[in-house]
Coordinates of C-alpha atoms in Angstrom, one line a residue:
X85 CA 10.1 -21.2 1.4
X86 CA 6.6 -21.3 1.0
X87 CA 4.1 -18.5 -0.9
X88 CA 2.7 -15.8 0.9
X89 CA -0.8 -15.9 0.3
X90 CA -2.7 -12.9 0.4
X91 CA -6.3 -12.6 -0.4
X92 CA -9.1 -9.8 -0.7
X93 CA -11.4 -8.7 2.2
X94 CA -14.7 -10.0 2.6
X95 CA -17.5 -7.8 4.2
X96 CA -18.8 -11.2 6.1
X97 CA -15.6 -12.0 7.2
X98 CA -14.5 -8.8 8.6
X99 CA -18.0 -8.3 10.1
X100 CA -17.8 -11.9 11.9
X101 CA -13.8 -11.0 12.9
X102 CA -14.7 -7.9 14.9
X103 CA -16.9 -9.9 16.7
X104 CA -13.7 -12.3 17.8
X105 CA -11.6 -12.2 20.8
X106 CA -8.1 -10.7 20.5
X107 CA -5.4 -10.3 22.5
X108 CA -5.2 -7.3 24.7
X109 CA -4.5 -4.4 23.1
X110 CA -3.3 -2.0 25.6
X111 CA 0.1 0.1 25.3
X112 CA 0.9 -0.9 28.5
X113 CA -0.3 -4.7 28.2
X114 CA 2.5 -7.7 28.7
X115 CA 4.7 -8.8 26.4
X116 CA 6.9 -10.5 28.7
X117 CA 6.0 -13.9 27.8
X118 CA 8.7 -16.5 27.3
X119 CA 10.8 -14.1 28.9
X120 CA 13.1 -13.7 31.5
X121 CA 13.2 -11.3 34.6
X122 CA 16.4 -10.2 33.8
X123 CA 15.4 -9.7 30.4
X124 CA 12.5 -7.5 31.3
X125 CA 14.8 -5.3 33.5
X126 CA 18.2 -4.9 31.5
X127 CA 18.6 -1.5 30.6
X128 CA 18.8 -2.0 26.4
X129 CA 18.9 0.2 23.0
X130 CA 17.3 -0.5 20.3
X131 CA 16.9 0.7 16.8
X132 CA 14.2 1.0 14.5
X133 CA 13.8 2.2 10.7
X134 CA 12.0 3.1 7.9
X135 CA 11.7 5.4 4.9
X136 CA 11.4 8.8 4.9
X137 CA 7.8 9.7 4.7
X138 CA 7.3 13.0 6.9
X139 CA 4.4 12.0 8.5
X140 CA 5.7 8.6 9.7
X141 CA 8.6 9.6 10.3
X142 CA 7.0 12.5 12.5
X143 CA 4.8 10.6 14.5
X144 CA 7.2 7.5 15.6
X145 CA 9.1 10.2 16.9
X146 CA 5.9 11.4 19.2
X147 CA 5.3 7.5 19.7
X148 CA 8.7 6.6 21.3
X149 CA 8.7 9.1 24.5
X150 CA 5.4 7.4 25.3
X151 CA 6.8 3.7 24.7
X152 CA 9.8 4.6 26.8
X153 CA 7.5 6.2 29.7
X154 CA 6.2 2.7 29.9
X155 CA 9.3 0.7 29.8
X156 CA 11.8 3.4 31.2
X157 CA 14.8 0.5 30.7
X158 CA 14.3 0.5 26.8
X159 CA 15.7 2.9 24.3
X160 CA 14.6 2.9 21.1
X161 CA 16.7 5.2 18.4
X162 CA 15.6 5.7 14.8
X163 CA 16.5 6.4 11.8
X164 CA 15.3 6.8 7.9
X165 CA 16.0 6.3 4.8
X166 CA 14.6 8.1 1.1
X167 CA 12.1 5.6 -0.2
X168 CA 14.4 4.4 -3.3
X169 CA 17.7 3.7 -0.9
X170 CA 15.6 2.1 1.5
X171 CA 16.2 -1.4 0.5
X172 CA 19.8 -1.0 -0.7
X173 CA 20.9 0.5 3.0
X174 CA 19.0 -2.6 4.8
X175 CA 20.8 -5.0 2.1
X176 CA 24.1 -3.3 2.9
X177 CA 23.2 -3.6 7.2
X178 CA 22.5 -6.9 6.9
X179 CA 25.5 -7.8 5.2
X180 CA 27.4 -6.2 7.3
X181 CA 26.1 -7.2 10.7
X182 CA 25.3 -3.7 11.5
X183 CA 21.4 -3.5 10.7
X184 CA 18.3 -1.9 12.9
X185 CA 16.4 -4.6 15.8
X186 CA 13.1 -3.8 13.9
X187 CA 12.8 -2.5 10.5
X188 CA 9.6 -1.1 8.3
X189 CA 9.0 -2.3 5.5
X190 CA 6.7 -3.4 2.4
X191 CA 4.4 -6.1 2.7
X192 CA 5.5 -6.5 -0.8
X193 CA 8.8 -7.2 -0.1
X194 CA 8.3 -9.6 2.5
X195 CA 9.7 -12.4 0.2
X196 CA 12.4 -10.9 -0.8
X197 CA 13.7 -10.1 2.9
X198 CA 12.5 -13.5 4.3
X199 CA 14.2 -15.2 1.5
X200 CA 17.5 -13.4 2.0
X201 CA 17.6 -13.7 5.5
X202 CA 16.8 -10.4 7.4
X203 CA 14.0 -11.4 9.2
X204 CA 13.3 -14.0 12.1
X205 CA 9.5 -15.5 12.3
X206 CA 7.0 -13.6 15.0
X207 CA 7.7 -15.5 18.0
X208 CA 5.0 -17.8 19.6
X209 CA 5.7 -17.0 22.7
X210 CA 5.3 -13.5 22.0
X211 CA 2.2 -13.5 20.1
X212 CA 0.8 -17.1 18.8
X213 CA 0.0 -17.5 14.9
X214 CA -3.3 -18.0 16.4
X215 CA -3.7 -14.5 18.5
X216 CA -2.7 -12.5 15.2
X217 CA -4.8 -14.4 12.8
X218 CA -7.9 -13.4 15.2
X219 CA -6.5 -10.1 15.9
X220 CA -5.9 -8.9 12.0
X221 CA -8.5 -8.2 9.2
X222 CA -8.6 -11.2 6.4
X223 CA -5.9 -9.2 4.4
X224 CA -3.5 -9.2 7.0
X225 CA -3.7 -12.8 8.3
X226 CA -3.2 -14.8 5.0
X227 CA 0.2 -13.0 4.3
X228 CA 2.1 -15.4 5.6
X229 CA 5.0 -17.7 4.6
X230 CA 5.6 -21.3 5.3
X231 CA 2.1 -21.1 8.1
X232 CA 4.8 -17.9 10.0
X233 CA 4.2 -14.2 10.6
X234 CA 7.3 -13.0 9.9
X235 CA 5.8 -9.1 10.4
X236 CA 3.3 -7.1 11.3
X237 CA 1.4 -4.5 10.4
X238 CA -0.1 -0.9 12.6
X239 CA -2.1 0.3 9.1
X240 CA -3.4 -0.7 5.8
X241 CA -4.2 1.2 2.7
X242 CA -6.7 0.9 0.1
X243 CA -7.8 3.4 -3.0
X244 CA -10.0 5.6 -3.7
X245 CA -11.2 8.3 -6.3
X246 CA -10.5 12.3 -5.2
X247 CA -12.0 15.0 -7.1
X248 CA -11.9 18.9 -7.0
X249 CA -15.9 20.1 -6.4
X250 CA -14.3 23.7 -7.5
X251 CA -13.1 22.1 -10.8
X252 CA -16.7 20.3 -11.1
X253 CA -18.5 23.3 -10.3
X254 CA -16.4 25.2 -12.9
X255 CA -16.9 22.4 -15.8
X256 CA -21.1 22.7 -15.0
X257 CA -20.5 18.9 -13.6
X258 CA -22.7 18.5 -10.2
X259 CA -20.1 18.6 -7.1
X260 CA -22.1 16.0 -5.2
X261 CA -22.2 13.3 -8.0
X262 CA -18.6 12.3 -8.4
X263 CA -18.2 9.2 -11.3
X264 CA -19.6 5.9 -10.8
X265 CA -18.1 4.3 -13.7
X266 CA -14.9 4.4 -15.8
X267 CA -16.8 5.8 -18.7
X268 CA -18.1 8.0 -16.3
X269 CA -14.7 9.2 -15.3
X270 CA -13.3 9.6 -18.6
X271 CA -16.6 12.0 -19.2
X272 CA -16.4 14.2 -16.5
X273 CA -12.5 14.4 -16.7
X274 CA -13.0 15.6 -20.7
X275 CA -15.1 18.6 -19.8
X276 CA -12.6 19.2 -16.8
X277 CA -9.8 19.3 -19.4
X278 CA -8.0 22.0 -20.6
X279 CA -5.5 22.3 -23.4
X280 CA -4.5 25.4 -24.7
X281 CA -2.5 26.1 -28.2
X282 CA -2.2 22.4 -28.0
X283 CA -0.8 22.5 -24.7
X284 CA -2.3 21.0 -21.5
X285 CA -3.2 23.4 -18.8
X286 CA -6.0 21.6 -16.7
X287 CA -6.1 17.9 -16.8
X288 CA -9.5 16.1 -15.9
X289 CA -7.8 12.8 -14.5
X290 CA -4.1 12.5 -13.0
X291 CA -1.9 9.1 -14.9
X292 CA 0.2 7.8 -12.4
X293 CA 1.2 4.6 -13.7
X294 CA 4.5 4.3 -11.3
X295 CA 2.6 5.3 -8.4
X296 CA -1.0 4.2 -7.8
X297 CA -1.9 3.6 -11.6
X298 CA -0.1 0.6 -11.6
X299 CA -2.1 -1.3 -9.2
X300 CA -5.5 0.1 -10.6
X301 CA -4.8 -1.6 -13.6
X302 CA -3.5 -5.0 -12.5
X303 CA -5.9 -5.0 -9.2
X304 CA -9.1 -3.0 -10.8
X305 CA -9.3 -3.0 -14.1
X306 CA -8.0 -6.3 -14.8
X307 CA -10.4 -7.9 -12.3
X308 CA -13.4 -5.4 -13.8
X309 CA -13.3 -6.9 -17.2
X310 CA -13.2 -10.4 -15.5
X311 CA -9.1 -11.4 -15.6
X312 CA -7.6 -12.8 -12.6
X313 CA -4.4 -11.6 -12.5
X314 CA -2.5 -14.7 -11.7
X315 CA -2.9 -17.9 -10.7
X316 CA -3.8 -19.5 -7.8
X317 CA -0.4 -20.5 -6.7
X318 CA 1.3 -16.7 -8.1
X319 CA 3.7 -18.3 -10.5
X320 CA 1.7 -17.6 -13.6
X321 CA 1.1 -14.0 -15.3
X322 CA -2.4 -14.1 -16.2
X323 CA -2.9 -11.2 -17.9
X324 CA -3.5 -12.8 -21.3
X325 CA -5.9 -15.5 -20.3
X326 CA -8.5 -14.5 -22.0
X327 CA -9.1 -11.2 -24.8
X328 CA -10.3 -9.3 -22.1
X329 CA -7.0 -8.7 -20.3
X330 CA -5.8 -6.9 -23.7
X331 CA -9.4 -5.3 -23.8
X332 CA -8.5 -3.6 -20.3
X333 CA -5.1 -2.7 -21.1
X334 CA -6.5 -1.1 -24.5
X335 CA -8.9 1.0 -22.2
X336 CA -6.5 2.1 -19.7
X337 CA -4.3 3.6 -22.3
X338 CA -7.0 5.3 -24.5
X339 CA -8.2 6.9 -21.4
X340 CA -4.6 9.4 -22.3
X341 CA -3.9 8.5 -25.5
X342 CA -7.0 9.2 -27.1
X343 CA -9.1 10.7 -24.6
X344 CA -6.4 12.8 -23.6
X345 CA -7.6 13.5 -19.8
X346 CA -4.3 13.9 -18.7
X347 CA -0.3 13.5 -19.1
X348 CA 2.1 11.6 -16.9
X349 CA 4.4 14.4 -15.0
X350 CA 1.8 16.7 -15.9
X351 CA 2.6 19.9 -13.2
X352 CA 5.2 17.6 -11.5
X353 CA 3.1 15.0 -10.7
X354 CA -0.6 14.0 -9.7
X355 CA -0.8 14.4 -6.0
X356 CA 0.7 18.2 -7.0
X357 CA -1.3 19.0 -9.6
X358 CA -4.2 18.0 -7.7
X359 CA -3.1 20.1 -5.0
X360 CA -2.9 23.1 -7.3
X361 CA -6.2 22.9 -8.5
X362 CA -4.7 22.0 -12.0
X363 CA -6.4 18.3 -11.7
X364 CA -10.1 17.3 -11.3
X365 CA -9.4 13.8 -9.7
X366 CA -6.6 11.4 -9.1
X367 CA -6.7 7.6 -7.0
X368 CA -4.5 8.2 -4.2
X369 CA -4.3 5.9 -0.3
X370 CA -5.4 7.1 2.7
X371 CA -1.9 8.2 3.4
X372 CA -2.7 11.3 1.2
X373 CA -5.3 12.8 3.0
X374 CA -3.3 14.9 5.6
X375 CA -0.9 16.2 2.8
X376 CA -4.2 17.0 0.7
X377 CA -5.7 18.7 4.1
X378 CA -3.0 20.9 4.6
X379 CA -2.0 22.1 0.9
X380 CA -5.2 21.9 -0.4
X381 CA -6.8 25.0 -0.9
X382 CA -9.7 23.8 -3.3
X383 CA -13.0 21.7 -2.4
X384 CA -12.5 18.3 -2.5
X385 CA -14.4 15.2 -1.8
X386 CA -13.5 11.5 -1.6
X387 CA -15.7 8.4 -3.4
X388 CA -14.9 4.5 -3.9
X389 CA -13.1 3.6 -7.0
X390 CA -15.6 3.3 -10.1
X391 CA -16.6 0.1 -11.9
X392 CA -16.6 -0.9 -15.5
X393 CA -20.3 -0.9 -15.4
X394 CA -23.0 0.8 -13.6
X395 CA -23.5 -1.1 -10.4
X396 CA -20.5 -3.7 -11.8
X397 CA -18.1 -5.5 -9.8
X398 CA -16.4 -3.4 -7.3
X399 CA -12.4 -3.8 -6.7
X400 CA -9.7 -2.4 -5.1
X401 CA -5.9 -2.5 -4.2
X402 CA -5.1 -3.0 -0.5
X403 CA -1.8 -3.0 1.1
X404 CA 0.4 -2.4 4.2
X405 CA 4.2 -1.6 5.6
X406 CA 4.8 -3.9 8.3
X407 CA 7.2 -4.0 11.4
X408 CA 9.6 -6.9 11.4
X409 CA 12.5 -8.3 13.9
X410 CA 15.8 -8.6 12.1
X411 CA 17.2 -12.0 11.9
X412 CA 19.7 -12.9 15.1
X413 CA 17.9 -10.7 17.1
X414 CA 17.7 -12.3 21.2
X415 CA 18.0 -12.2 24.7
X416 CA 17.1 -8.8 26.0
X417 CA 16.9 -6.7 22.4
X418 CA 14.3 -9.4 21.3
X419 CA 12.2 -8.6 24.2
X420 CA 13.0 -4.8 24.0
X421 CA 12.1 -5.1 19.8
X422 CA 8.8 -7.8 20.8
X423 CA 7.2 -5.0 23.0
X424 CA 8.0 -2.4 21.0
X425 CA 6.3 -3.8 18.3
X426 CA 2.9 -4.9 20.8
X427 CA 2.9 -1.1 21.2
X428 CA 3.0 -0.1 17.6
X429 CA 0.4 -2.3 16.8
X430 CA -1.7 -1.4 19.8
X431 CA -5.7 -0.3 18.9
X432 CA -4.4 3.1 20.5
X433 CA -1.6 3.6 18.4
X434 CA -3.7 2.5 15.1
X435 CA -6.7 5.2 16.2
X436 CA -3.3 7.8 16.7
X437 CA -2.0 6.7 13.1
X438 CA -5.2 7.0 11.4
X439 CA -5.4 10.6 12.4
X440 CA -1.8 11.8 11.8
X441 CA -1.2 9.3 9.1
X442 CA -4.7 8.9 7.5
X443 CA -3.8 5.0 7.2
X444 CA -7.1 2.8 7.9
X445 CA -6.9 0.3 11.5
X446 CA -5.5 -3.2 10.7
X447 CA -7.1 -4.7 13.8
X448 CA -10.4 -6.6 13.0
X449 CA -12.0 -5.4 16.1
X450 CA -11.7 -1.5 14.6
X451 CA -13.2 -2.6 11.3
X452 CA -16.5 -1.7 12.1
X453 CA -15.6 1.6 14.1
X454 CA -19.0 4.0 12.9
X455 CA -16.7 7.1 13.8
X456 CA -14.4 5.4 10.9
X457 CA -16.9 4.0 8.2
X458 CA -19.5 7.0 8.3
X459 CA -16.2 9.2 7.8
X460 CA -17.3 11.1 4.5
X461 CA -13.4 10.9 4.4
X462 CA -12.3 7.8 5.6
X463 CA -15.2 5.8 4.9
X464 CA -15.1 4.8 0.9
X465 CA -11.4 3.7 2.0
X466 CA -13.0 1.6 4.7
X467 CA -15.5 0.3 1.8
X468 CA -12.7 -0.2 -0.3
X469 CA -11.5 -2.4 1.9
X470 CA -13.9 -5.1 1.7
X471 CA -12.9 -6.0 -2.0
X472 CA -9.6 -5.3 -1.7
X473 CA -6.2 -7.4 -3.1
X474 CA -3.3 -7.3 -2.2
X475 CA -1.0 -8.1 -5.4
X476 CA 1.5 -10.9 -4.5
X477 CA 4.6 -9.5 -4.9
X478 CA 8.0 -11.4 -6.0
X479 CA 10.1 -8.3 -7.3
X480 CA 8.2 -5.4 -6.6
X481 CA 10.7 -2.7 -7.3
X482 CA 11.0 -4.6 -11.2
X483 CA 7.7 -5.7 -11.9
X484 CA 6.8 -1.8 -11.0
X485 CA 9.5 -0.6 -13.1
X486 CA 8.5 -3.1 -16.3
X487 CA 4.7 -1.5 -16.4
X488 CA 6.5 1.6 -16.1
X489 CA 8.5 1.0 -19.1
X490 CA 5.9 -0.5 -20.7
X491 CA 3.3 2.2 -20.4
X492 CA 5.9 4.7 -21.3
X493 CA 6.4 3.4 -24.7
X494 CA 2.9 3.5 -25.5
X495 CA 2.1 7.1 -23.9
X496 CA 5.0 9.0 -25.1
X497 CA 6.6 7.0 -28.2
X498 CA 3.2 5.6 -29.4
X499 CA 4.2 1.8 -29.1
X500 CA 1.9 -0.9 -30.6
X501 CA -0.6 -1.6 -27.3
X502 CA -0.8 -5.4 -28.5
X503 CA 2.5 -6.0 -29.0
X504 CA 3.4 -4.0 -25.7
X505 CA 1.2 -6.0 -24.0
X506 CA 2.8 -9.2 -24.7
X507 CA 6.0 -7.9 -24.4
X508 CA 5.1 -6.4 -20.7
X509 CA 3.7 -9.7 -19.6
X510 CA 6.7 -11.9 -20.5
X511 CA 9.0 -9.3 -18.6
X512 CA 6.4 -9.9 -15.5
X513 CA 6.6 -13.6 -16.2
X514 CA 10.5 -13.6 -15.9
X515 CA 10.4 -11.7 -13.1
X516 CA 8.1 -14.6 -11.3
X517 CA 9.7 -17.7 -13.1
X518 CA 13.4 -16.5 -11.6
X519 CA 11.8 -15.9 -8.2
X520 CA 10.4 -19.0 -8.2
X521 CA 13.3 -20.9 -9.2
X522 CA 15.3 -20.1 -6.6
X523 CA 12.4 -20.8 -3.6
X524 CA 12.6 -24.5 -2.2

């Protein structure tokens, strides 16, 4: 099996691919190529899944009574799963012959499933290599394996910086001038930082190492003080290459351990505090924004993530979930699962899922959308975007859980940060060199 390579968005090329022809995007269009009559007729079930995320979950539910308007003869059930039993149950399906037609999942894991055999490739006579390289954004049409689309994507996700303009207001910090550095952060989180009787009570800046803080480093900062994470061909951790890798490392965990901004878990974690006004600003996805909306009750803006220096290099971490056709899959439920899947990936149902979702349009053609980019909202997302990675995954469940673990035993049993460091990237280099191993 071959890498999936997966590369950052360029402004040019996204500018030049919604420009290109792509195939048609209706709800209703055909999908009945390489198909049979009968096939198109057969009255068939099919099932989907993914993990339980309320807002997904809510609006697939919406999405199939309008699928099955269109193609009366096709049933589509579905079911979900909490985020950490997700893979086990699809591990368990598979093994058992039992598993969904089409199944969500993390680009990330792509690897993992292709290699153990739960997916088939895209088929060509359903939609060509060709049609989805021209029909994607950059990010989306290098993740590949062996030259084969083995998913595809309705949404992707990139990062940006939220802030409270009540909290900023409060601090004397000007609501309209949000940071433009990390320095700049770690400023403007001090004077939004409360500790009383040595106790935290208002934290300026949310950690969230296992969540979103994980890729900041390894995607942002790393890239910021001019480390590319790993090399060309993903098999080596890169981390160390040169003393600035420790130098970001260093930085990220002074921002809490000396600075003292903010506390992992603080108020149950970052997305609530935030929500309950008890943090100035966290990096959160897209996918935040209608839970922020609704719980909310503060001021808050949104602005792209900040650089190491004023004007610096700008990064970001992009990724997706994709919708994949289990492995064995044919005759009828292949057709049934192939259009489907032409419908969830439709332009209509991306513009649907960006407003009850909040993820950004993965078609190129959408990329330029004014009603998206000049969003106050949506739009730093959108910019984000454009220098966006998407990490190459080989393990991500355990290469999340070693920074995790890592992190942890710097911020709460004051661990050596060097010797963490090393330590943290041979774990990650394990991880990769036993993956790697086992591909052909």
């Amino acid at each position: 099996m071959g890498k999936v390579k997966l590369v950052a968005v360029s402004a040019l090329a996204l500018s030049l691919l919604a420009g290109c022809s792509t195939p048609s995007t209706d709800k209703a269009a055909s999908t009945d190529k390489g198909t049979t009559d009968k096939a198109s007729t057969e009255k068939v079930t099919i099932t989907y899944w993914q993990y339980s995320y309320p807002q997904k979950v809510s609006l697939i539910k919406k999405l199939i009574p309008e699928f099955q308007k269109l193609y009366p003869n096709i049933t589509v059930e579905t079911q979900d799963f909490p985020y950490d039993q997700y893979n086990q149950k699809v591990t368990a399906a598979m093994n058992a012959k039992n598993g969904p037609e089409v199944m969500n999942l993390f680009y990330g894991w792509l690897p993992q499933y292709v290699q153990q055999g739960y997916l088939q490739p895209i088929p060509e006579g359903f939609m060509s290599t060709a049609d989805i390289d021209k029909y994607y954004i950059p990010m989306v049409k290098d993740s590949k394996i062996d030259g084969k689309y083995y998913a595809l994507p309705t949404a992707v996700r990139s990062l940006a910086l939220f802030y409270n303009k009540d909290l900023f207001k409060k601090a004397g910090l000007d609501p309209n001038s949000p940071p433009k550095t990390w320095d700049d952060l770690i400023s403007q989180a001090q004077k939004m930082t409360i500790y009383k009787d040595g106790k935290l009570e208002q934290e300026g800046f949310a950690p969230d190492v296992g969540g979103q803080g994980y890729h900041v480093f390894e995607e942002v900062m790393l890239r910021q003080w001019g480390v590319t994470p790993f090399s060309s061909d993903n098999k080596k951790v890169q981390w160390n290459s040169s003393p600035q890798g420790l130098a970001a490392f260093q930085y990220f965990m002074d921002m809490f351990t000396k600075a003292k901004i903010g506390e992992q878990n603080f108020n149950t974690d970052y997305e609530t505090a935030f929500k309950s006004g008890k943090a100035g600003m966290i990096i959160d996805g897209s996918f935040a924004i209608q839970n922020l909306k609704k719980d909310t009750a503060a001021e808050w803006g949104v602005t792209t993530l900040p650089t190491k220096d004023k004007g610096g290099m700008e990064s970001n971490f992009g990724s997706y979930w994709v919708h994949g056709i289990a492995k064995g899959v044919s005759g009828a439920k292949l057709d049934a699962s192939q259009k489907f899947i032409k419908f969830l990936i439709s332009a209509e149902t991306q513009k649907t899922w960006l407003k009850e979702v909040g993820e950004l349009p993965a078609a190129a053609s959408l990329s330029d959308d004014a009603s998206i980019t000049a969003d106050p909202i949506y739009g730093p997302f959108v910019k984000g975007l454009k220098a966006a990675h998407a990490t190459y995954f080989v393990n991500e469940k355990d290469e999340r859980q070693a920074i995790i673990d890592g992190t942890n035993k710097i911020l709460l049993n004051n661990a050596p940060v060097e010797q963490t460091f090393n330590e943290l990237i041979k774990k990650q280099q394990e991880i990769r060199d036993q993956y790697f191993s086992q591909v052909k």
